Short mmCIF file of N, CA and C in Angstrom, two decimals:
data_model
loop_
_atom_site.label_atom_id
_atom_site.label_comp_id
_atom_site.label_asym_id
_atom_site.label_seq_id
_atom_site.Cartn_x
_atom_site.Cartn_y
_atom_site.Cartn_z
N UNK G 602 129.87 65.91 41.65
CA UNK G 602 130.55 67.19 42.00
C UNK G 602 129.62 68.25 42.47
N UNK G 603 128.52 68.52 41.71
CA UNK G 603 127.57 69.47 42.03
C UNK G 603 127.05 69.36 43.47
N UNK G 604 127.06 68.11 44.04
CA UNK G 604 126.55 67.96 45.43
C UNK G 604 127.62 68.15 46.38
N UNK G 605 128.89 68.35 45.94
CA UNK G 605 130.01 68.60 46.85
C UNK G 605 130.99 67.42 47.18
N UNK G 606 130.67 66.40 46.37
CA UNK G 606 131.46 65.10 46.57
C UNK G 606 132.59 65.07 45.61
N UNK G 607 133.70 64.86 46.02
CA UNK G 607 134.92 64.69 45.27
C UNK G 607 135.15 63.23 44.95
N UNK G 608 135.66 62.81 43.93
CA UNK G 608 135.87 61.31 43.71
C UNK G 608 136.55 60.66 44.91
N UNK G 609 137.61 61.46 45.49
CA UNK G 609 138.31 60.67 46.68
C UNK G 609 137.28 60.73 47.86
N UNK G 610 136.48 61.72 48.01
CA UNK G 610 135.45 61.55 49.15
C UNK G 610 134.43 60.47 48.87
N UNK G 611 134.08 60.23 47.66
CA UNK G 611 133.19 59.06 47.43
C UNK G 611 133.86 57.70 47.73
N UNK G 612 135.17 57.63 47.39
CA UNK G 612 135.87 56.40 47.69
C UNK G 612 135.98 56.27 49.17
N UNK G 613 136.25 57.44 49.94
CA UNK G 613 136.41 57.56 51.47
C UNK G 613 135.07 57.03 52.14
N UNK G 614 133.83 57.36 51.48
CA UNK G 614 132.66 57.00 51.95
C UNK G 614 132.20 55.55 51.59
N UNK G 615 133.11 54.81 51.15
CA UNK G 615 132.80 53.45 50.77
C UNK G 615 132.42 53.08 49.46
N UNK G 616 132.33 53.91 48.44
CA UNK G 616 132.12 53.68 47.09
C UNK G 616 133.26 52.93 46.55
N UNK G 617 133.18 51.89 45.81
CA UNK G 617 134.18 51.10 45.34
C UNK G 617 134.26 51.54 43.83
N UNK G 618 135.46 51.25 43.32
CA UNK G 618 135.56 51.60 41.85
C UNK G 618 134.46 50.98 41.00
N UNK G 619 134.22 49.65 41.26
CA UNK G 619 133.35 49.16 40.42
C UNK G 619 131.84 49.45 40.74
N UNK G 620 131.49 49.91 42.02
CA UNK G 620 130.18 50.46 42.23
C UNK G 620 130.07 51.83 41.51
N UNK G 621 131.13 52.51 41.39
CA UNK G 621 131.20 53.88 40.65
C UNK G 621 131.01 53.61 39.18
N UNK G 622 131.61 52.66 38.70
CA UNK G 622 131.53 52.32 37.28
C UNK G 622 130.11 51.82 36.99
N UNK G 623 129.57 51.05 37.85
CA UNK G 623 128.12 50.62 37.74
C UNK G 623 127.14 51.78 37.74
N UNK G 624 127.47 52.90 38.34
CA UNK G 624 126.53 53.99 38.51
C UNK G 624 126.72 54.94 37.26
N UNK G 625 127.74 54.46 36.36
CA UNK G 625 127.94 55.25 35.13
C UNK G 625 129.24 56.13 35.01
N UNK G 626 130.06 56.13 36.04
CA UNK G 626 131.20 56.89 36.23
C UNK G 626 132.46 56.07 35.56
N UNK G 627 133.20 56.71 34.57
CA UNK G 627 134.41 56.07 34.12
C UNK G 627 135.59 56.64 34.83
N UNK G 628 136.76 55.97 34.81
CA UNK G 628 137.87 56.62 35.38
C UNK G 628 138.21 58.01 34.88
N UNK G 629 137.98 58.23 33.63
CA UNK G 629 138.25 59.59 33.06
C UNK G 629 137.25 60.56 33.60
N UNK G 630 135.92 60.15 33.86
CA UNK G 630 134.93 61.01 34.42
C UNK G 630 135.34 61.43 35.81
N UNK G 631 135.87 60.38 36.59
CA UNK G 631 136.30 60.73 37.98
C UNK G 631 137.42 61.71 37.95
N UNK G 632 138.36 61.50 37.05
CA UNK G 632 139.66 62.38 37.07
C UNK G 632 139.18 63.81 36.65
N UNK G 633 138.24 63.92 35.65
CA UNK G 633 137.66 65.21 35.22
C UNK G 633 136.93 65.75 36.36
N UNK G 634 136.19 65.17 37.13
CA UNK G 634 135.40 65.74 38.19
C UNK G 634 136.38 66.28 39.32
N UNK G 635 137.49 65.40 39.48
CA UNK G 635 138.38 65.81 40.56
C UNK G 635 139.15 67.12 40.17
N UNK G 636 139.44 67.21 38.87
CA UNK G 636 140.19 68.28 38.46
C UNK G 636 139.23 69.60 38.49
N UNK G 637 138.09 69.36 38.12
CA UNK G 637 137.01 70.39 38.18
C UNK G 637 136.90 70.94 39.76
N UNK G 638 136.76 69.99 40.62
CA UNK G 638 136.62 70.39 42.06
C UNK G 638 137.92 71.08 42.41
N UNK G 639 138.99 70.76 42.09
CA UNK G 639 140.25 71.43 42.56
C UNK G 639 140.23 72.88 41.89
N UNK G 640 139.48 73.15 40.84
CA UNK G 640 139.55 74.48 40.15
C UNK G 640 138.49 75.41 40.84
N UNK G 641 137.53 74.81 41.74
CA UNK G 641 136.60 75.56 42.41
C UNK G 641 137.36 76.58 43.45
N UNK G 642 137.26 77.92 43.28
CA UNK G 642 137.95 78.78 44.25
C UNK G 642 137.53 78.63 45.51
N UNK G 643 138.49 78.85 46.33
CA UNK G 643 138.26 79.00 47.90
C UNK G 643 138.38 80.37 48.24
N UNK G 644 137.33 80.99 48.70
CA UNK G 644 137.27 82.42 49.05
C UNK G 644 137.56 82.47 50.58
N UNK G 645 138.49 83.25 51.01
CA UNK G 645 138.84 83.45 52.44
C UNK G 645 137.65 84.36 53.02
N UNK G 646 137.23 83.76 54.10
CA UNK G 646 136.11 84.61 54.82
C UNK G 646 134.99 85.30 53.97
N UNK G 647 134.39 84.44 53.15
CA UNK G 647 133.38 84.92 52.11
C UNK G 647 132.36 85.73 52.85
N UNK G 648 131.75 85.29 53.83
CA UNK G 648 130.56 85.93 54.45
C UNK G 648 130.95 87.27 55.19
N UNK G 649 132.07 87.27 55.92
CA UNK G 649 132.50 88.57 56.60
C UNK G 649 132.92 89.54 55.28
N UNK G 650 133.41 89.23 54.21
CA UNK G 650 133.78 90.12 53.17
C UNK G 650 132.40 90.54 52.50
N UNK G 651 131.52 89.45 52.28
CA UNK G 651 130.18 89.79 51.78
C UNK G 651 129.41 90.85 52.69
N UNK G 652 129.28 90.69 53.84
CA UNK G 652 128.66 91.44 54.77
C UNK G 652 129.25 92.94 54.80
N UNK G 653 130.55 92.89 54.89
CA UNK G 653 131.26 94.30 54.84
C UNK G 653 130.73 95.05 53.53
N UNK G 654 130.81 94.28 52.49
CA UNK G 654 130.54 95.03 51.10
C UNK G 654 129.14 95.45 51.07
N UNK G 655 128.20 94.52 51.71
CA UNK G 655 126.70 94.93 51.72
C UNK G 655 126.67 96.24 52.64
N UNK G 656 127.11 96.12 53.84
CA UNK G 656 126.99 97.24 54.75
C UNK G 656 127.63 98.67 54.25
N UNK G 657 128.63 98.47 53.38
CA UNK G 657 129.40 99.67 52.88
C UNK G 657 128.66 100.14 51.49
N UNK G 658 127.61 99.40 51.08
CA UNK G 658 126.96 99.73 49.84
C UNK G 658 127.65 99.34 48.64
N UNK G 659 128.68 98.59 48.58
CA UNK G 659 129.39 98.16 47.54
C UNK G 659 128.73 96.92 46.75
N UNK G 660 127.84 96.16 47.59
CA UNK G 660 127.11 95.09 47.13
C UNK G 660 125.64 95.29 47.58
N UNK G 661 124.73 94.92 46.82
CA UNK G 661 123.28 95.12 47.17
C UNK G 661 122.82 93.58 47.26
N UNK G 662 122.06 93.46 48.32
CA UNK G 662 121.54 91.91 48.61
C UNK G 662 120.08 91.96 48.56
N UNK G 663 119.62 91.09 47.67
CA UNK G 663 118.18 90.86 47.60
C UNK G 663 118.00 89.38 47.22
N UNK G 664 117.56 88.66 48.40
CA UNK G 664 117.36 87.18 48.23
C UNK G 664 116.45 86.70 47.12
N UNK G 665 115.62 87.62 46.59
CA UNK G 665 114.74 87.18 45.59
C UNK G 665 115.32 87.15 44.13
N UNK G 666 116.55 87.69 44.17
CA UNK G 666 117.21 87.67 42.74
C UNK G 666 118.68 87.15 42.77
N UNK G 667 118.91 86.15 41.78
CA UNK G 667 120.11 85.60 41.72
C UNK G 667 121.17 86.51 41.21
N UNK G 668 120.87 87.37 40.31
CA UNK G 668 121.92 88.34 39.84
C UNK G 668 122.17 88.21 38.30
N UNK G 669 122.74 89.21 37.72
CA UNK G 669 123.05 89.26 36.39
C UNK G 669 124.29 88.72 36.15
N UNK G 670 124.76 88.46 34.87
CA UNK G 670 126.11 88.22 34.66
C UNK G 670 126.84 89.44 34.61
N UNK G 671 127.99 89.62 35.38
CA UNK G 671 128.69 90.64 35.47
C UNK G 671 130.21 90.60 35.07
N UNK G 672 130.85 91.54 34.99
CA UNK G 672 132.32 91.40 34.61
C UNK G 672 132.98 90.90 35.91
N UNK G 673 133.47 89.63 35.87
CA UNK G 673 134.10 89.10 37.01
C UNK G 673 135.33 89.70 37.29
N UNK G 674 135.96 90.55 36.54
CA UNK G 674 137.08 91.28 36.84
C UNK G 674 137.07 92.23 37.98
N UNK G 675 135.69 92.82 38.12
CA UNK G 675 135.51 93.71 39.02
C UNK G 675 134.77 93.09 40.24
N UNK G 676 134.19 92.00 40.09
CA UNK G 676 133.42 91.32 41.08
C UNK G 676 132.45 92.12 41.73
N UNK G 677 132.20 93.21 41.47
CA UNK G 677 130.98 94.15 41.92
C UNK G 677 130.31 94.86 40.73
N UNK G 678 128.97 94.48 40.60
CA UNK G 678 128.33 94.89 39.37
C UNK G 678 127.43 96.04 39.91
N UNK G 679 127.07 96.32 41.09
CA UNK G 679 126.10 97.19 41.43
C UNK G 679 124.63 96.87 41.46
N UNK G 680 124.37 95.62 41.09
CA UNK G 680 123.05 95.15 40.87
C UNK G 680 122.68 94.31 42.06
N UNK G 681 121.48 94.42 42.64
CA UNK G 681 121.00 93.58 43.79
C UNK G 681 121.00 92.01 43.33
N UNK G 682 121.41 91.23 44.15
CA UNK G 682 121.48 89.63 44.02
C UNK G 682 121.54 89.02 45.37
N UNK G 683 121.10 87.73 45.24
CA UNK G 683 120.98 86.96 46.53
C UNK G 683 122.47 86.51 46.83
N UNK G 684 122.42 85.67 48.01
CA UNK G 684 123.65 85.11 48.53
C UNK G 684 124.28 84.31 47.40
N UNK G 685 123.72 83.53 46.80
CA UNK G 685 124.25 82.64 45.67
C UNK G 685 124.85 83.57 44.67
N UNK G 686 124.12 84.46 44.22
CA UNK G 686 124.66 85.33 43.06
C UNK G 686 125.90 86.10 43.66
N UNK G 687 126.06 86.52 44.91
CA UNK G 687 127.14 87.12 45.36
C UNK G 687 128.43 86.18 45.51
N UNK G 688 128.15 84.96 45.95
CA UNK G 688 129.28 83.88 45.97
C UNK G 688 129.84 83.60 44.58
N UNK G 689 128.91 83.45 43.70
CA UNK G 689 129.35 83.27 42.22
C UNK G 689 130.15 84.40 41.78
N UNK G 690 129.69 85.71 42.06
CA UNK G 690 130.42 86.89 41.58
C UNK G 690 131.67 86.95 42.42
N UNK G 691 131.76 86.64 43.64
CA UNK G 691 133.09 86.78 44.25
C UNK G 691 134.11 85.79 43.84
N UNK G 692 133.69 84.74 43.27
CA UNK G 692 134.59 83.78 42.69
C UNK G 692 135.11 84.01 41.28
N UNK G 693 134.65 85.29 40.79
CA UNK G 693 135.08 85.69 39.49
C UNK G 693 134.83 84.83 38.36
N UNK G 694 135.72 84.66 37.39
CA UNK G 694 135.41 84.01 36.11
C UNK G 694 135.15 82.56 36.33
N UNK G 695 135.91 81.89 37.28
CA UNK G 695 135.52 80.59 37.56
C UNK G 695 134.13 80.36 38.03
N UNK G 696 133.73 81.39 38.86
CA UNK G 696 132.34 81.20 39.40
C UNK G 696 131.28 81.34 38.33
N UNK G 697 131.51 82.19 37.45
CA UNK G 697 130.51 82.31 36.33
C UNK G 697 130.59 81.12 35.35
N UNK G 698 131.67 80.50 35.27
CA UNK G 698 131.84 79.27 34.45
C UNK G 698 131.05 78.08 35.09
N UNK G 699 131.14 78.03 36.51
CA UNK G 699 130.45 76.97 37.23
C UNK G 699 128.89 77.32 37.02
N UNK G 700 128.52 78.59 37.11
CA UNK G 700 127.15 78.98 36.95
C UNK G 700 126.59 78.61 35.76
N UNK G 701 127.39 78.76 34.62
CA UNK G 701 126.98 78.42 33.23
C UNK G 701 126.78 76.97 33.16
N UNK G 702 127.43 76.16 33.86
CA UNK G 702 127.46 74.70 33.72
C UNK G 702 126.38 74.16 34.78
N UNK G 703 126.30 74.67 35.93
CA UNK G 703 125.54 74.02 37.04
C UNK G 703 124.32 74.78 37.52
N UNK G 704 124.31 76.11 37.10
CA UNK G 704 123.19 77.04 37.61
C UNK G 704 123.66 77.68 38.81
N UNK G 705 122.93 78.82 39.17
CA UNK G 705 123.48 79.69 40.33
C UNK G 705 123.59 78.89 41.56
N UNK G 706 122.48 78.20 41.97
CA UNK G 706 122.54 77.62 43.36
C UNK G 706 123.58 76.46 43.58
N UNK G 707 123.67 75.62 42.54
CA UNK G 707 124.78 74.54 42.63
C UNK G 707 126.18 75.17 42.57
N UNK G 708 126.35 76.15 41.71
CA UNK G 708 127.69 76.84 41.68
C UNK G 708 128.08 77.48 43.06
N UNK G 709 127.10 78.11 43.57
CA UNK G 709 127.38 78.74 44.88
C UNK G 709 127.49 77.71 46.06
N UNK G 710 126.71 76.67 45.95
CA UNK G 710 126.90 75.56 46.99
C UNK G 710 128.49 75.04 46.84
N UNK G 711 128.89 74.87 45.63
CA UNK G 711 130.22 74.31 45.52
C UNK G 711 131.25 75.43 45.98
N UNK G 712 131.12 76.65 45.83
CA UNK G 712 131.99 77.63 46.24
C UNK G 712 131.92 77.70 47.73
N UNK G 713 130.65 77.64 48.33
CA UNK G 713 130.57 77.66 49.83
C UNK G 713 131.27 76.53 50.27
N UNK G 714 131.08 75.25 49.77
CA UNK G 714 131.71 74.00 50.34
C UNK G 714 133.26 74.07 50.28
N UNK G 715 133.77 74.81 49.32
CA UNK G 715 135.18 74.88 49.22
C UNK G 715 135.71 75.79 50.22
N UNK G 716 134.96 76.91 50.29
CA UNK G 716 135.36 78.01 51.23
C UNK G 716 134.99 77.91 52.69
N UNK G 717 133.85 77.26 53.07
CA UNK G 717 133.38 77.05 54.40
C UNK G 717 132.78 75.61 54.55
N UNK G 718 133.61 74.60 54.52
CA UNK G 718 133.26 73.23 54.57
C UNK G 718 132.74 72.93 56.01
N UNK G 719 132.90 73.83 56.98
CA UNK G 719 132.62 73.54 58.40
C UNK G 719 131.21 73.76 58.66
N UNK G 720 130.37 74.45 57.72
CA UNK G 720 128.98 74.65 58.09
C UNK G 720 128.18 74.52 56.72
N UNK G 721 126.92 73.97 57.01
CA UNK G 721 125.97 73.80 55.84
C UNK G 721 125.67 75.05 55.03
N UNK G 722 125.55 74.85 53.83
CA UNK G 722 125.33 76.03 52.99
C UNK G 722 123.91 76.62 53.21
N UNK G 723 123.76 77.91 52.95
CA UNK G 723 122.37 78.39 53.10
C UNK G 723 121.42 77.81 52.03
N UNK G 724 120.23 77.82 52.33
CA UNK G 724 119.09 77.52 51.35
C UNK G 724 119.15 78.56 50.36
N UNK G 725 119.63 78.36 49.26
CA UNK G 725 119.77 79.29 48.10
C UNK G 725 118.49 79.56 47.35
N UNK G 726 117.35 78.97 47.87
CA UNK G 726 115.97 79.18 47.24
C UNK G 726 115.33 80.32 47.63
N UNK G 727 114.12 80.33 47.56
CA UNK G 727 113.24 81.52 47.90
C UNK G 727 112.96 81.50 49.52
N UNK G 728 114.02 82.02 50.09
CA UNK G 728 113.77 82.18 51.60
C UNK G 728 113.65 83.68 51.84
N UNK G 729 113.12 84.09 53.10
CA UNK G 729 112.81 85.49 53.32
C UNK G 729 114.23 86.22 53.38
N UNK G 730 114.21 87.52 53.00
CA UNK G 730 115.32 88.29 53.03
C UNK G 730 116.16 88.26 54.53
N UNK G 731 115.18 88.41 55.47
CA UNK G 731 115.90 88.39 56.90
C UNK G 731 116.57 87.10 57.16
N UNK G 732 116.10 86.01 56.69
CA UNK G 732 116.76 84.66 57.00
C UNK G 732 118.10 84.65 56.31
N UNK G 733 118.00 85.20 54.90
CA UNK G 733 119.31 85.11 54.33
C UNK G 733 120.39 86.10 55.07
N UNK G 734 119.93 87.26 55.39
CA UNK G 734 120.95 88.14 56.14
C UNK G 734 121.42 87.69 57.42
N UNK G 735 120.45 87.06 58.11
CA UNK G 735 120.80 86.34 59.42
C UNK G 735 121.88 85.28 59.13
N UNK G 736 121.74 84.43 58.13
CA UNK G 736 122.78 83.48 57.73
C UNK G 736 124.14 84.14 57.53
N UNK G 737 124.12 85.19 56.67
CA UNK G 737 125.35 85.91 56.48
C UNK G 737 126.07 86.49 57.51
N UNK G 738 125.20 87.10 58.53
CA UNK G 738 125.74 87.61 59.67
C UNK G 738 126.27 86.61 60.66
N UNK G 739 125.66 85.49 60.75
CA UNK G 739 126.18 84.40 61.59
C UNK G 739 127.61 83.77 61.01
N UNK G 740 127.54 83.63 59.73
CA UNK G 740 128.78 83.19 59.13
C UNK G 740 129.95 84.13 59.30
N UNK G 741 129.60 85.29 59.28
CA UNK G 741 130.64 86.37 59.31
C UNK G 741 131.17 86.46 60.70
N UNK G 742 130.41 86.26 61.74
CA UNK G 742 130.71 86.19 63.20
C UNK G 742 131.79 85.14 63.32
N UNK G 743 131.42 83.97 62.83
CA UNK G 743 132.27 82.85 62.86
C UNK G 743 133.59 83.09 62.34
N UNK G 744 133.74 83.72 61.11
CA UNK G 744 134.88 83.99 60.43
C UNK G 744 135.89 85.01 61.28
N UNK G 745 135.27 85.88 62.16
CA UNK G 745 136.11 86.81 62.70
C UNK G 745 136.71 86.22 64.07
N UNK G 746 136.30 84.91 64.36
CA UNK G 746 136.91 84.32 65.60
C UNK G 746 138.34 83.92 65.29
#
């Protein structure tokens, strides 16, 4: 799940139930993973929303900081954070639950894959600020089409 594979996608990719069991997956594990994947929120136009918030000063972007735990009810905490931190924050309570279970980068990757499966996720690691902002701007342009 953290890699963005749903059980049905694994089966579609050629994994057989016996191969999945041999890899340590039980049917109940697969059902739980499918249910968890279905709970990952889909954010409409996440990057154009994020960019608009950054440009308006409602969000502060700093690729060197994941961000703090904030009140997901507001989705804006006023603290600088990276793209992964903003995606988790934009997903609200479920985003923070995913972060607690998988960490910032993997939670953000799942939210990205659910929201923008058409493009690869940004490198959520230590990349330069200008690269992260360029990624956000390009994705925002695509969402406006």
